[in-house]
XYZ file of C-alpha atoms in Angstrom:
739
model
C 67.468 31.835 -41.592
C 68.238 28.291 -42.707
C 65.307 26.177 -43.741
C 67.332 23.058 -42.977
C 67.687 24.122 -39.343
C 63.954 24.606 -39.045
C 62.792 21.537 -40.931
C 63.242 19.036 -38.119
C 61.801 21.211 -35.391
C 58.802 22.200 -37.482
C 57.947 18.791 -38.934
C 55.526 17.998 -36.094
C 53.654 21.232 -36.695
C 53.575 20.599 -40.435
C 52.243 17.067 -40.091
C 49.684 18.228 -37.568
C 48.360 20.904 -39.890
C 48.639 19.094 -43.238
C 47.287 15.588 -42.950
C 45.690 13.716 -45.809
C 42.931 15.313 -47.881
C 40.036 13.577 -46.216
C 41.121 14.321 -42.693
C 39.023 17.311 -41.829
C 38.380 15.938 -38.345
C 41.656 17.223 -36.967
C 40.871 19.857 -34.378
C 43.451 22.514 -34.861
C 41.835 25.732 -33.804
C 44.023 28.466 -32.427
C 42.909 29.378 -28.970
C 44.568 31.206 -26.162
C 45.269 27.838 -24.556
C 47.250 26.551 -27.530
C 46.657 24.386 -30.566
C 46.592 20.593 -30.402
C 49.688 18.943 -31.824
C 49.974 15.713 -33.758
C 48.335 12.810 -31.991
C 46.529 14.961 -29.409
C 42.760 14.591 -28.999
C 40.704 17.517 -27.879
C 39.182 16.666 -24.533
C 36.674 19.479 -24.250
C 33.361 18.202 -22.844
C 31.488 20.171 -25.497
C 33.174 18.354 -28.350
C 31.343 15.205 -29.512
C 33.400 12.047 -29.793
C 32.818 11.753 -33.536
C 34.484 15.141 -34.092
C 37.753 14.050 -32.520
C 40.670 12.833 -34.670
C 40.309 9.111 -35.167
C 43.271 6.976 -34.014
C 45.439 5.328 -36.620
C 43.848 2.105 -37.792
C 43.943 -0.231 -40.749
C 41.188 0.437 -43.287
C 38.676 -2.366 -43.630
C 37.502 -3.420 -47.091
C 34.044 -2.390 -48.163
C 31.687 -4.918 -49.654
C 31.642 -3.158 -53.044
C 35.253 -2.150 -53.432
C 37.244 0.717 -51.990
C 37.783 1.270 -48.310
C 35.772 2.607 -45.450
C 37.124 4.292 -42.400
C 37.279 2.543 -39.048
C 34.137 4.307 -37.777
C 31.052 2.295 -36.923
C 28.464 2.017 -39.674
C 25.869 4.689 -39.449
C 28.122 6.977 -37.429
C 27.773 10.604 -38.427
C 30.710 12.500 -39.868
C 32.775 12.613 -43.031
C 32.535 9.640 -45.356
C 35.516 8.032 -47.056
C 34.852 10.117 -50.161
C 34.790 13.356 -48.165
C 31.020 13.947 -48.473
C 29.591 15.622 -45.389
C 26.475 13.963 -44.005
C 26.342 15.726 -40.642
C 23.987 18.659 -40.099
C 24.736 19.053 -36.403
C 25.466 22.768 -35.729
C 28.322 21.766 -33.462
C 29.952 20.013 -36.409
C 29.853 23.217 -38.459
C 31.208 25.232 -35.532
C 34.107 22.820 -35.301
C 34.859 23.168 -39.003
C 34.600 26.946 -38.802
C 37.198 26.959 -36.035
C 39.524 25.009 -38.288
C 39.104 26.972 -41.518
C 38.475 30.424 -39.988
C 40.766 30.420 -36.933
C 39.427 33.671 -35.467
C 36.145 31.875 -34.682
C 38.166 29.552 -32.513
C 40.585 31.771 -30.627
C 38.472 34.913 -30.201
C 35.529 33.372 -28.231
C 38.027 31.619 -25.961
C 40.334 34.606 -25.610
C 41.631 35.178 -22.087
C 41.444 38.738 -20.835
C 44.750 38.263 -19.023
C 46.517 38.111 -22.419
C 45.126 41.435 -23.620
C 47.851 43.592 -22.083
C 50.586 41.402 -23.571
C 49.024 41.410 -27.049
C 48.471 45.176 -27.021
C 52.074 45.720 -25.979
C 53.348 43.372 -28.707
C 51.126 45.073 -31.304
C 52.436 48.494 -30.305
C 56.075 47.347 -30.527
C 55.541 45.839 -33.972
C 53.709 48.978 -35.150
C 56.711 51.099 -34.120
C 58.746 49.064 -36.601
C 56.081 48.447 -39.246
C 54.980 52.045 -39.820
C 58.493 53.391 -40.574
C 59.199 50.345 -42.737
C 55.945 50.807 -44.662
C 56.786 54.431 -45.370
C 60.327 53.467 -46.397
C 59.504 50.442 -48.528
C 56.975 52.400 -50.548
C 59.916 54.219 -52.122
C 61.203 50.865 -53.378
C 57.915 50.333 -55.206
C 57.819 53.838 -56.755
C 54.476 54.444 -55.028
C 53.347 57.241 -52.694
C 54.067 56.584 -48.974
C 50.391 56.129 -48.121
C 50.284 52.961 -50.215
C 52.917 51.399 -48.006
C 50.570 51.962 -45.072
C 47.652 50.517 -47.051
C 49.769 47.399 -47.557
C 50.422 47.271 -43.826
C 46.728 47.672 -42.991
C 44.295 45.576 -45.031
C 46.335 42.357 -45.497
C 47.191 42.344 -41.781
C 43.524 42.589 -40.793
C 42.484 39.775 -43.132
C 45.359 37.569 -42.013
C 44.350 38.107 -38.390
C 41.064 36.357 -39.186
C 42.390 33.528 -41.387
C 46.016 32.986 -40.383
C 47.150 30.156 -38.124
C 50.375 31.796 -36.929
C 50.199 33.957 -33.822
C 53.511 35.671 -34.524
C 53.696 36.213 -38.290
C 53.629 39.939 -39.083
C 51.947 40.651 -42.405
C 52.775 43.718 -44.421
C 55.326 45.188 -46.826
C 58.647 43.373 -47.019
C 61.949 44.476 -48.556
C 62.407 41.751 -51.184
C 58.772 41.833 -52.266
C 58.852 45.629 -52.413
C 61.892 45.712 -54.665
C 60.332 43.080 -56.966
C 57.143 45.129 -57.131
C 59.146 48.291 -57.768
C 61.094 46.599 -60.550
C 57.821 45.661 -62.236
C 56.357 49.159 -61.834
C 59.517 50.755 -63.166
C 59.557 48.418 -66.147
C 55.913 49.154 -66.975
C 56.444 52.902 -66.696
C 58.612 52.809 -69.804
C 55.517 51.766 -71.774
C 53.624 54.733 -70.359
C 56.460 57.161 -71.098
C 56.770 55.684 -74.596
C 53.075 56.296 -75.228
C 53.461 59.974 -74.297
C 56.779 60.438 -76.126
C 58.202 62.953 -76.908
C 56.285 64.616 -74.084
C 55.858 63.523 -70.470
C 52.715 62.065 -68.866
C 51.041 64.104 -66.098
C 52.061 63.304 -62.533
C 48.559 62.094 -61.646
C 48.593 59.732 -64.604
C 51.942 58.274 -63.514
C 50.656 57.745 -59.958
C 47.422 56.111 -61.079
C 49.277 53.896 -63.540
C 51.838 52.800 -60.918
C 49.245 52.031 -58.252
C 47.125 50.109 -60.765
C 50.089 47.938 -61.752
C 50.938 47.278 -58.085
C 47.327 46.391 -57.238
C 47.058 44.090 -60.261
C 50.171 42.141 -59.319
C 48.897 41.934 -55.720
C 45.614 40.435 -56.938
C 47.343 37.878 -59.158
C 49.826 36.990 -56.437
C 46.951 36.506 -54.019
C 45.082 34.271 -56.452
C 48.181 32.173 -57.145
C 48.898 31.778 -53.439
C 45.277 30.912 -52.715
C 45.350 28.261 -55.448
C 48.492 26.708 -53.971
C 46.746 26.379 -50.631
C 43.469 25.058 -52.021
C 45.263 22.391 -54.047
C 47.357 21.471 -50.982
C 50.704 22.382 -52.533
C 52.240 23.758 -49.369
C 55.223 21.450 -49.777
C 56.434 23.510 -52.753
C 58.100 25.981 -50.389
C 60.991 23.493 -50.227
C 61.512 23.370 -53.995
C 64.076 26.219 -54.015
C 67.412 25.092 -52.631
C 68.920 26.885 -49.658
C 71.964 27.970 -51.683
C 69.826 29.384 -54.491
C 67.607 31.267 -52.062
C 70.567 32.619 -50.104
C 72.244 33.771 -53.321
C 69.090 35.541 -54.481
C 68.511 37.207 -51.096
C 72.128 38.372 -50.967
C 72.028 39.712 -54.509
C 68.745 41.506 -53.927
C 70.061 43.014 -50.708
C 73.086 44.378 -52.585
C 70.798 45.804 -55.276
C 68.701 47.559 -52.622
C 71.797 48.962 -50.913
C 73.059 50.331 -54.249
C 69.754 52.101 -54.888
C 69.426 53.486 -51.364
C 73.076 54.600 -51.213
C 72.420 57.016 -54.044
C 69.500 58.494 -52.093
C 71.518 58.730 -48.877
C 74.256 60.588 -50.749
C 71.745 62.962 -52.331
C 72.738 62.070 -55.904
C 70.071 62.618 -58.541
C 68.597 59.538 -60.228
C 69.732 58.449 -63.672
C 67.581 59.653 -66.548
C 67.023 56.093 -67.818
C 63.727 54.614 -66.726
C 64.952 51.033 -67.075
C 68.550 50.203 -66.147
C 70.387 47.322 -64.526
C 71.679 47.465 -60.927
C 75.239 47.332 -62.252
C 74.624 50.397 -64.416
C 73.083 52.173 -61.420
C 76.199 51.376 -59.404
C 78.508 52.720 -62.118
C 76.330 55.821 -62.411
C 76.581 56.461 -58.682
C 80.377 56.042 -58.669
C 80.782 58.387 -61.637
C 78.681 61.085 -59.907
C 80.172 60.978 -56.421
C 81.314 64.552 -56.945
C 77.610 65.545 -56.910
C 77.089 64.241 -53.372
C 74.894 66.521 -51.263
C 76.949 66.902 -48.091
C 74.156 67.717 -45.629
C 71.950 64.890 -46.936
C 74.855 62.465 -46.637
C 75.638 63.578 -43.066
C 72.044 63.172 -41.872
C 71.392 59.899 -43.715
C 74.671 58.154 -42.917
C 74.429 59.394 -39.336
C 70.985 57.790 -39.036
C 72.319 54.544 -40.493
C 75.283 54.565 -38.104
C 72.948 55.164 -35.153
C 70.756 52.226 -36.181
C 73.717 49.879 -36.567
C 75.254 50.935 -33.250
C 71.951 50.521 -31.418
C 71.508 47.088 -32.989
C 75.017 46.092 -31.867
C 74.325 47.296 -28.328
C 71.088 45.307 -28.225
C 72.959 42.235 -29.399
C 75.603 42.763 -26.716
C 73.138 43.246 -23.841
C 70.389 40.759 -24.674
C 69.393 40.338 -21.033
C 68.550 44.019 -20.609
C 64.795 44.089 -21.143
C 64.258 47.842 -21.384
C 67.040 48.131 -23.967
C 65.534 45.418 -26.166
C 62.188 47.219 -26.185
C 63.531 50.498 -27.594
C 61.883 51.051 -31.016
C 65.058 52.073 -32.822
C 63.490 53.035 -36.163
C 60.815 55.125 -34.449
C 63.471 56.876 -32.364
C 65.472 57.688 -35.505
C 62.419 59.099 -37.280
C 61.434 61.270 -34.311
C 64.976 62.604 -33.753
C 65.750 63.337 -37.412
C 62.330 64.922 -38.009
C 62.835 67.197 -35.022
C 66.386 68.018 -36.140
C 65.197 68.813 -39.665
C 62.445 71.065 -38.331
C 64.703 72.946 -35.927
C 67.624 73.317 -38.360
C 65.328 73.976 -41.344
C 67.203 71.398 -43.419
C 64.653 71.535 -46.216
C 64.457 75.315 -46.565
C 68.024 76.411 -45.867
C 70.132 73.341 -46.754
C 68.167 71.912 -49.716
C 67.731 68.518 -48.078
C 64.927 66.528 -49.729
C 62.240 66.058 -47.103
C 59.107 63.913 -46.813
C 56.774 66.782 -47.619
C 53.006 66.881 -47.535
C 51.246 63.561 -47.948
C 47.487 63.224 -47.867
C 46.607 60.695 -45.209
C 43.277 58.993 -45.752
C 41.805 55.553 -45.370
C 41.944 53.385 -48.501
C 38.930 53.223 -50.789
C 37.553 50.107 -52.423
C 38.399 49.785 -56.094
C 38.607 46.583 -58.120
C 42.115 46.064 -59.525
C 42.636 46.008 -63.263
C 45.564 46.005 -65.633
C 46.001 49.613 -66.813
C 46.285 50.682 -70.398
C 49.836 50.468 -71.843
C 50.834 47.827 -69.270
C 52.102 44.413 -70.372
C 49.856 41.724 -68.876
C 52.437 39.003 -69.506
C 55.046 40.865 -67.453
C 52.574 41.370 -64.615
C 51.687 37.661 -64.553
C 55.327 36.544 -64.573
C 56.180 39.012 -61.803
C 53.195 37.791 -59.779
C 54.509 34.220 -60.029
C 57.964 35.330 -58.907
C 56.589 37.363 -56.008
C 54.390 34.449 -54.985
C 57.322 32.050 -54.846
C 59.520 34.346 -52.765
C 56.703 35.487 -50.485
C 55.422 31.975 -49.860
C 58.871 30.603 -49.043
C 59.687 33.408 -46.608
C 56.265 33.481 -44.927
C 55.882 29.738 -44.422
C 59.417 29.418 -43.064
C 58.820 32.212 -40.557
C 55.424 30.804 -39.526
C 56.892 27.342 -38.947
C 59.867 28.698 -37.050
C 57.880 30.612 -34.443
C 55.161 27.978 -34.189
C 57.855 25.456 -33.326
C 59.459 27.777 -30.795
C 56.142 28.407 -29.044
C 54.772 24.851 -29.291
C 51.693 25.267 -31.438
C 50.789 24.002 -34.887
C 50.496 25.799 -38.204
C 49.273 24.405 -41.501
C 51.212 25.338 -44.627
C 48.147 24.948 -46.818
C 45.903 27.062 -44.588
C 48.693 29.633 -44.332
C 48.762 29.849 -48.123
C 44.999 30.323 -48.222
C 45.244 33.087 -45.616
C 48.103 34.805 -47.454
C 46.258 34.548 -50.761
C 42.995 35.976 -49.462
C 44.893 38.753 -47.640
C 46.586 39.884 -50.842
C 43.472 39.527 -52.988
C 41.405 41.638 -50.589
C 44.254 44.096 -50.039
C 44.617 44.664 -53.783
C 41.091 46.118 -53.824
C 42.186 48.752 -51.290
C 45.384 49.945 -52.965
C 47.803 47.487 -51.335
C 50.713 45.962 -53.212
C 51.842 42.355 -52.417
C 52.280 41.714 -48.680
C 53.817 38.696 -46.980
C 55.361 37.765 -43.655
C 58.380 39.667 -42.346
C 61.154 37.940 -40.423
C 62.279 41.021 -38.496
C 58.784 42.025 -37.374
C 57.809 38.436 -36.548
C 60.942 38.142 -34.444
C 59.956 41.303 -32.578
C 56.426 39.965 -32.110
C 57.827 36.773 -30.627
C 60.205 38.703 -28.394
C 57.232 40.696 -27.103
C 55.577 37.335 -26.215
C 52.434 37.825 -28.299
C 49.747 35.348 -27.280
C 47.414 35.435 -30.277
C 46.686 37.014 -33.643
C 45.151 39.943 -31.756
C 48.594 41.545 -31.660
C 48.444 41.865 -35.457
C 45.002 43.440 -35.247
C 46.366 45.964 -32.726
C 49.214 46.750 -35.114
C 46.754 47.341 -37.956
C 44.703 49.650 -35.706
C 47.793 51.765 -35.058
C 48.404 51.903 -38.822
C 44.902 53.359 -39.191
C 45.766 55.962 -36.542
C 48.942 56.872 -38.414
C 47.018 57.283 -41.671
C 44.549 59.628 -40.028
C 46.894 61.671 -37.870
C 50.615 60.863 -38.211
C 51.562 61.771 -41.762
C 51.307 65.557 -41.372
C 53.883 65.411 -38.553
C 56.403 63.765 -40.888
C 56.531 66.761 -43.217
C 60.157 67.603 -42.257
C 61.478 64.010 -42.230
C 64.516 63.749 -44.576
C 63.953 61.126 -47.255
C 67.540 60.019 -46.868
C 66.609 58.758 -43.383
C 64.009 56.466 -44.932
C 66.761 55.147 -47.222
C 68.918 54.572 -44.141
C 66.122 52.549 -42.509
C 65.839 50.378 -45.624
C 69.615 49.910 -45.787
C 69.701 48.873 -42.148
C 67.039 46.239 -42.794
C 68.754 44.728 -45.826
C 72.171 44.724 -44.129
C 70.549 42.341 -41.665
C 69.584 40.139 -44.622
C 73.235 40.029 -45.645
C 74.452 39.107 -42.168
C 73.786 35.389 -42.731
C 75.649 35.216 -46.052
C 79.257 35.091 -44.747
C 78.338 32.250 -42.408
C 76.641 30.350 -45.236
C 79.673 30.791 -47.512
C 82.046 29.701 -44.740
C 79.952 26.623 -43.997
C 79.778 25.543 -47.646
C 83.530 26.060 -47.967
C 84.154 24.060 -44.786
C 82.129 21.049 -45.937
C 83.520 21.415 -49.500
C 80.068 21.770 -51.057
C 81.542 23.397 -54.134
C 78.447 23.129 -56.322
C 76.274 24.820 -53.693
C 78.911 27.493 -53.126
C 79.162 28.201 -56.848
C 75.375 28.327 -57.100
C 75.119 30.864 -54.275
C 77.789 33.156 -55.722
C 76.562 32.789 -59.317
C 72.953 33.705 -58.547
C 74.100 36.587 -56.344
C 76.293 37.902 -59.162
C 73.518 37.569 -61.762
C 71.060 39.411 -59.503
C 73.463 42.341 -59.227
C 74.873 42.365 -62.755
C 71.585 41.793 -64.593
C 68.415 42.138 -62.508
C 66.596 40.604 -59.566
C 64.211 38.900 -62.021
C 67.186 37.165 -63.638
C 68.413 36.073 -60.219
C 65.137 34.534 -59.085
C 64.535 32.957 -62.495
C 67.927 31.249 -62.359
C 67.353 30.206 -58.739
C 64.046 28.537 -59.601
C 65.248 26.892 -62.822
C 68.464 25.538 -61.303
C 66.659 24.279 -58.199
C 64.033 22.502 -60.304
C 66.727 20.970 -62.513
C 68.525 19.697 -59.402
C 65.296 18.215 -58.042
C 64.513 16.519 -61.355
C 68.062 15.221 -61.717
C 68.154 13.689 -58.258
C 64.647 12.262 -58.418
C 65.471 10.840 -61.847
C 68.156 8.593 -60.356
C 66.696 5.588 -58.525
C 68.296 4.829 -55.182
C 69.748 1.379 -55.787
C 72.753 -0.393 -54.295
C 74.745 -3.389 -55.424
C 75.113 -5.823 -52.534
C 77.917 -8.296 -51.897
C 78.276 -11.201 -49.505
C 80.255 -10.609 -46.329
C 83.601 -12.421 -46.159
C 82.969 -13.082 -42.464
C 79.402 -14.410 -42.596
C 77.635 -15.859 -45.638
C 74.310 -14.689 -44.236
C 75.272 -10.999 -44.276
C 75.094 -8.757 -47.330
C 76.544 -5.255 -47.548
C 76.642 -2.564 -50.250
C 79.736 -2.772 -52.409
C 81.503 0.580 -52.339
C 84.023 0.278 -55.098
C 85.404 -3.076 -53.922
C 86.988 -4.720 -56.982
C 85.893 -8.226 -57.884
C 88.233 -11.038 -57.058
C 90.586 -12.277 -59.731
C 89.180 -14.785 -62.233
C 89.161 -18.278 -60.799
C 89.059 -17.135 -57.189
C 85.405 -16.194 -57.015
C 83.200 -18.825 -55.440
C 81.263 -20.486 -58.254
C 77.709 -19.734 -57.273
C 78.438 -20.602 -53.648
C 74.960 -19.622 -52.546
C 74.397 -22.340 -50.222
C 75.360 -22.023 -46.672
C 72.118 -20.113 -46.166
C 68.693 -21.626 -45.946
C 65.158 -20.451 -45.794
C 65.153 -20.299 -42.019
C 67.982 -17.765 -41.926
C 65.910 -14.793 -42.971
C 66.549 -12.851 -39.819
C 70.301 -12.770 -40.560
C 70.381 -12.186 -44.289
C 67.777 -9.462 -44.567
C 70.514 -6.835 -44.315
C 69.042 -4.762 -41.476
C 69.653 -1.066 -41.703
C 71.826 -1.104 -38.617
C 74.295 -3.360 -40.454
C 74.270 -1.389 -43.684
C 77.569 0.452 -43.640
C 77.024 2.265 -46.895
C 76.594 5.565 -45.092
C 80.151 5.438 -43.792
C 81.508 4.383 -47.159
C 83.372 1.243 -46.003
C 83.076 -1.868 -43.886
C 85.210 -2.752 -40.900
C 88.851 -3.619 -41.443
C 88.209 -7.361 -41.080
C 85.053 -7.522 -43.202
C 84.677 -7.010 -46.930
C 81.715 -7.142 -49.288
C 82.514 -9.616 -52.056
C 80.897 -9.816 -55.477
C 78.988 -13.033 -56.130
C 80.214 -14.482 -59.402
C 77.504 -14.339 -62.047
C 74.873 -12.844 -59.761
C 73.825 -9.253 -59.195
C 72.124 -8.589 -55.863
C 70.496 -5.163 -56.206
C 68.630 -3.407 -53.443
C 65.972 -0.847 -54.488
C 65.582 1.590 -51.612
C 62.637 3.739 -52.669
C 59.302 3.494 -54.488
C 59.607 3.472 -58.256
C 57.594 5.875 -60.380
C 57.794 7.341 -63.853
C 60.574 9.836 -63.019
C 63.157 7.627 -61.315
C 62.494 4.350 -63.156
C 63.736 5.625 -66.518
C 67.402 5.349 -65.496
C 67.046 1.908 -63.903
C 67.948 -0.081 -67.017
C 71.088 1.976 -67.740
C 72.321 1.696 -64.154
C 71.766 -2.067 -64.120
C 73.756 -2.411 -67.344
C 76.602 -0.450 -65.818
C 76.562 -2.614 -62.698
C 76.708 -5.716 -64.884
C 79.826 -4.503 -66.652
C 81.772 -2.812 -63.855
C 80.263 -3.778 -60.496
C 80.761 -0.165 -59.385
C 78.929 2.968 -60.518
C 82.071 5.052 -60.044
C 83.977 3.278 -62.803
C 84.225 5.394 -65.956
C 82.320 3.952 -68.938
C 85.441 4.220 -71.127
C 87.122 1.380 -69.218
C 86.839 -2.269 -70.234
C 84.179 -4.405 -68.485
C 85.455 -6.078 -65.329
C 82.611 -8.427 -64.386
C 81.901 -11.974 -65.532
C 78.684 -12.596 -67.531
C 75.552 -12.272 -65.422
C 73.497 -15.433 -64.926
C 70.959 -14.134 -62.404
C 69.716 -10.899 -60.874
C 68.196 -10.709 -57.390
C 66.213 -7.568 -56.607
C 65.808 -6.797 -52.910
C 62.669 -4.624 -52.723
C 62.938 -3.842 -49.007
C 62.459 -0.109 -49.638
C 60.083 -0.249 -52.603
C 56.707 0.274 -50.981
C 54.944 1.292 -54.203
C 55.315 1.303 -57.964
C 53.240 3.201 -60.505
C 52.095 2.014 -63.907
C 54.900 3.644 -65.902
C 57.617 2.250 -63.639
C 55.985 -1.186 -63.697
C 56.035 -1.154 -67.491
C 59.732 -0.259 -67.450
C 60.477 -3.015 -64.928
C 58.567 -5.529 -67.038
C 60.684 -4.528 -70.030
C 63.852 -5.108 -67.998
C 62.635 -8.561 -66.933
C 61.733 -9.435 -70.552
C 65.217 -8.381 -71.646
C 66.864 -10.533 -68.987
C 64.635 -13.487 -69.898
C 65.618 -13.135 -73.541
C 69.265 -13.385 -72.446
C 68.416 -16.390 -70.252
C 69.205 -14.455 -67.083
C 67.093 -15.483 -64.095
C 65.296 -12.615 -62.270
C 64.206 -13.005 -58.647
C 62.491 -10.484 -56.363
C 62.727 -10.761 -52.582
C 60.893 -9.009 -49.758
C 58.073 -7.820 -51.991
C 55.410 -5.894 -50.072
C 51.734 -6.746 -50.509
C 50.863 -3.729 -52.668
C 53.741 -4.318 -55.093
C 53.000 -8.052 -55.147
C 49.441 -7.272 -56.235
C 50.773 -5.049 -59.024
C 53.121 -7.854 -60.128
C 50.223 -10.292 -60.280
C 48.091 -7.891 -62.285
C 50.958 -7.291 -64.745
C 51.733 -11.055 -64.971
C 55.307 -10.600 -63.853
C 55.685 -14.352 -63.494
C 54.861 -14.893 -67.167
C 57.531 -12.351 -68.090
C 60.140 -14.384 -66.209
C 60.209 -12.711 -62.797
C 59.910 -14.801 -59.613
C 58.811 -12.978 -56.483
C 57.926 -15.573 -53.830
C 61.106 -15.204 -51.748
C 61.201 -13.780 -48.252
C 64.915 -12.987 -48.152
C 68.127 -12.896 -50.174
C 69.431 -16.194 -48.790
C 66.420 -18.203 -49.881
C 66.643 -16.697 -53.373
C 70.325 -17.604 -53.673
C 69.632 -21.138 -52.416
C 66.925 -21.481 -55.058
C 69.388 -20.385 -57.739
C 71.962 -22.909 -56.526
C 69.397 -25.684 -56.852
C 68.038 -24.578 -60.235
C 71.102 -23.448 -62.171
C 73.305 -26.059 -63.774
C 76.744 -25.990 -62.210
C 79.399 -27.529 -64.476
C 81.416 -29.185 -61.722
C 78.388 -31.089 -60.440
C 77.575 -32.702 -63.786
């Protein structure tokens, strides 16, 4: 799924759920009737007026500094500092509905939706239970722990989550990351018992302890992200990096499951790279177990064919509701039992698994485990799980016209994992495939997830004994089918990047995919995060500024200069500022509709011409410590070349600068560090006797200029438009021909 495709459609939901820190008055409780969107005011007669979202209004100054909200004095509610002064029980009920959504939607639940939610929960359970049993093999844990992961986090999320369609539980990418950690920690355990082997019970307890510890840490990290309102961080990993990592991880999973489907024994090495596993499998193809391969590959082929048929006949309702994974498990288990595949054909089967409800036990890092590795893996799992879950929650909230809050979603995900870790669960996050099925079943509330968890309890208590004859290769086929779906979007992404010639993004996708396969999934995600952060820092480090030139058709119009060379010496107008006057501000303010920089060129009859001796620079964004550092260097380059695309090795092309006009139309704010840098630039220009003028300065920036004594440094900022600034320069500068 592309985050870019979902960003526009989900922005309303995001803004509705994540307003500013002090805005706890937004009524956003999930009920069966729907959740209010941005700008809506709850009209329930039982809701007091002071609990409704206040309309947008300009803050009024307080007598002793600061600001107070637009409420009447003495009105009860939240103060400007966020202190609660209301002890009305209805106020607390309203807040409970916001922060614990189940207290909002459950009392208002409509009985007519019960049948739909039960049906949706049953359909999701038919997919979740086989996936939980299958994904547990990726984590090197017993199958029951996959069901524990599908049970406890789902129940907790049903109480705290804001999404009606997100299906919590084990997920392929998270499972393989957890399994990689467990496998890496097992080498410490085996090393401690060397040259002997640890008992099987010790290995199981060690593995489950590591998985529970990473689940607890992941939950705490996710909870902290939500509490500190860092839900926007899900966009910090670029789409190309994420797609490359997902593709590489999917290939790694397919390599591991292919060996199981072929019945080839595992390599003796406890810790090996995916590439080494692939070479090992190819070198041992002669050891393929024929019957295992027939059953497993047949199950995979059946799943792919059924998926293709469903895609072909989307309008056929009964066909779409067939639980394909459940059908495969039932058929292959029956076949294995009738044909005695385990006894007579040596096919590895599921075997006896003790099914019992999870017991409470506080997680802890086991002896011989590396705490640093567990923490780093928890951070990685948190990043991937948060990105996937929030994207899925936004997508289906947008499709079904209700609001979700990224920050409250993170809190719900964090608490779900922290509580689940105390009951044997490994990290659980939202699943795209199960959420899609939940949406297709038209789930009306989070009750569908509770129904799914109830069916997981039933499977723990009564289903596992009936899976004794299930071939384990079929579970590998189910996993392979799921990850093949993850790969289905990769060819389209590669084709799109190739079509638009986004070579850097294409290289990034392929490079991270290759590193994930050749080295490890940890290497892939580490590179994805580092490269994405470097790209963010690089782009935010460059201030968005444009060099403007006067239109050859109208002296009152100014356009960005896109590589237009300056006129030959002697042909430039000598400071011909003056056909504009102070009453022409509506023409020379360069409205966005007349800014042709996005198309790269002006019309055929109009050109943007450099003004001899004057730089007109538009700053199009707020300045802060990160993007202001490069401002001085970019201004110097504009002075010399008049075009940022000119290579620094070339000789300067511009005449000496006599004045600089900064158009601050887009600079709505400036922090202290950026202001200090700007003051240094103005001081430098003043030392060179270059006049510095600022136009269209907003009130907040003007106040900062006054506090920093910008005028004393040589900067003038009392101009409403570019034309008036140029007219002032014409009157103040000494022009040789007029002497």
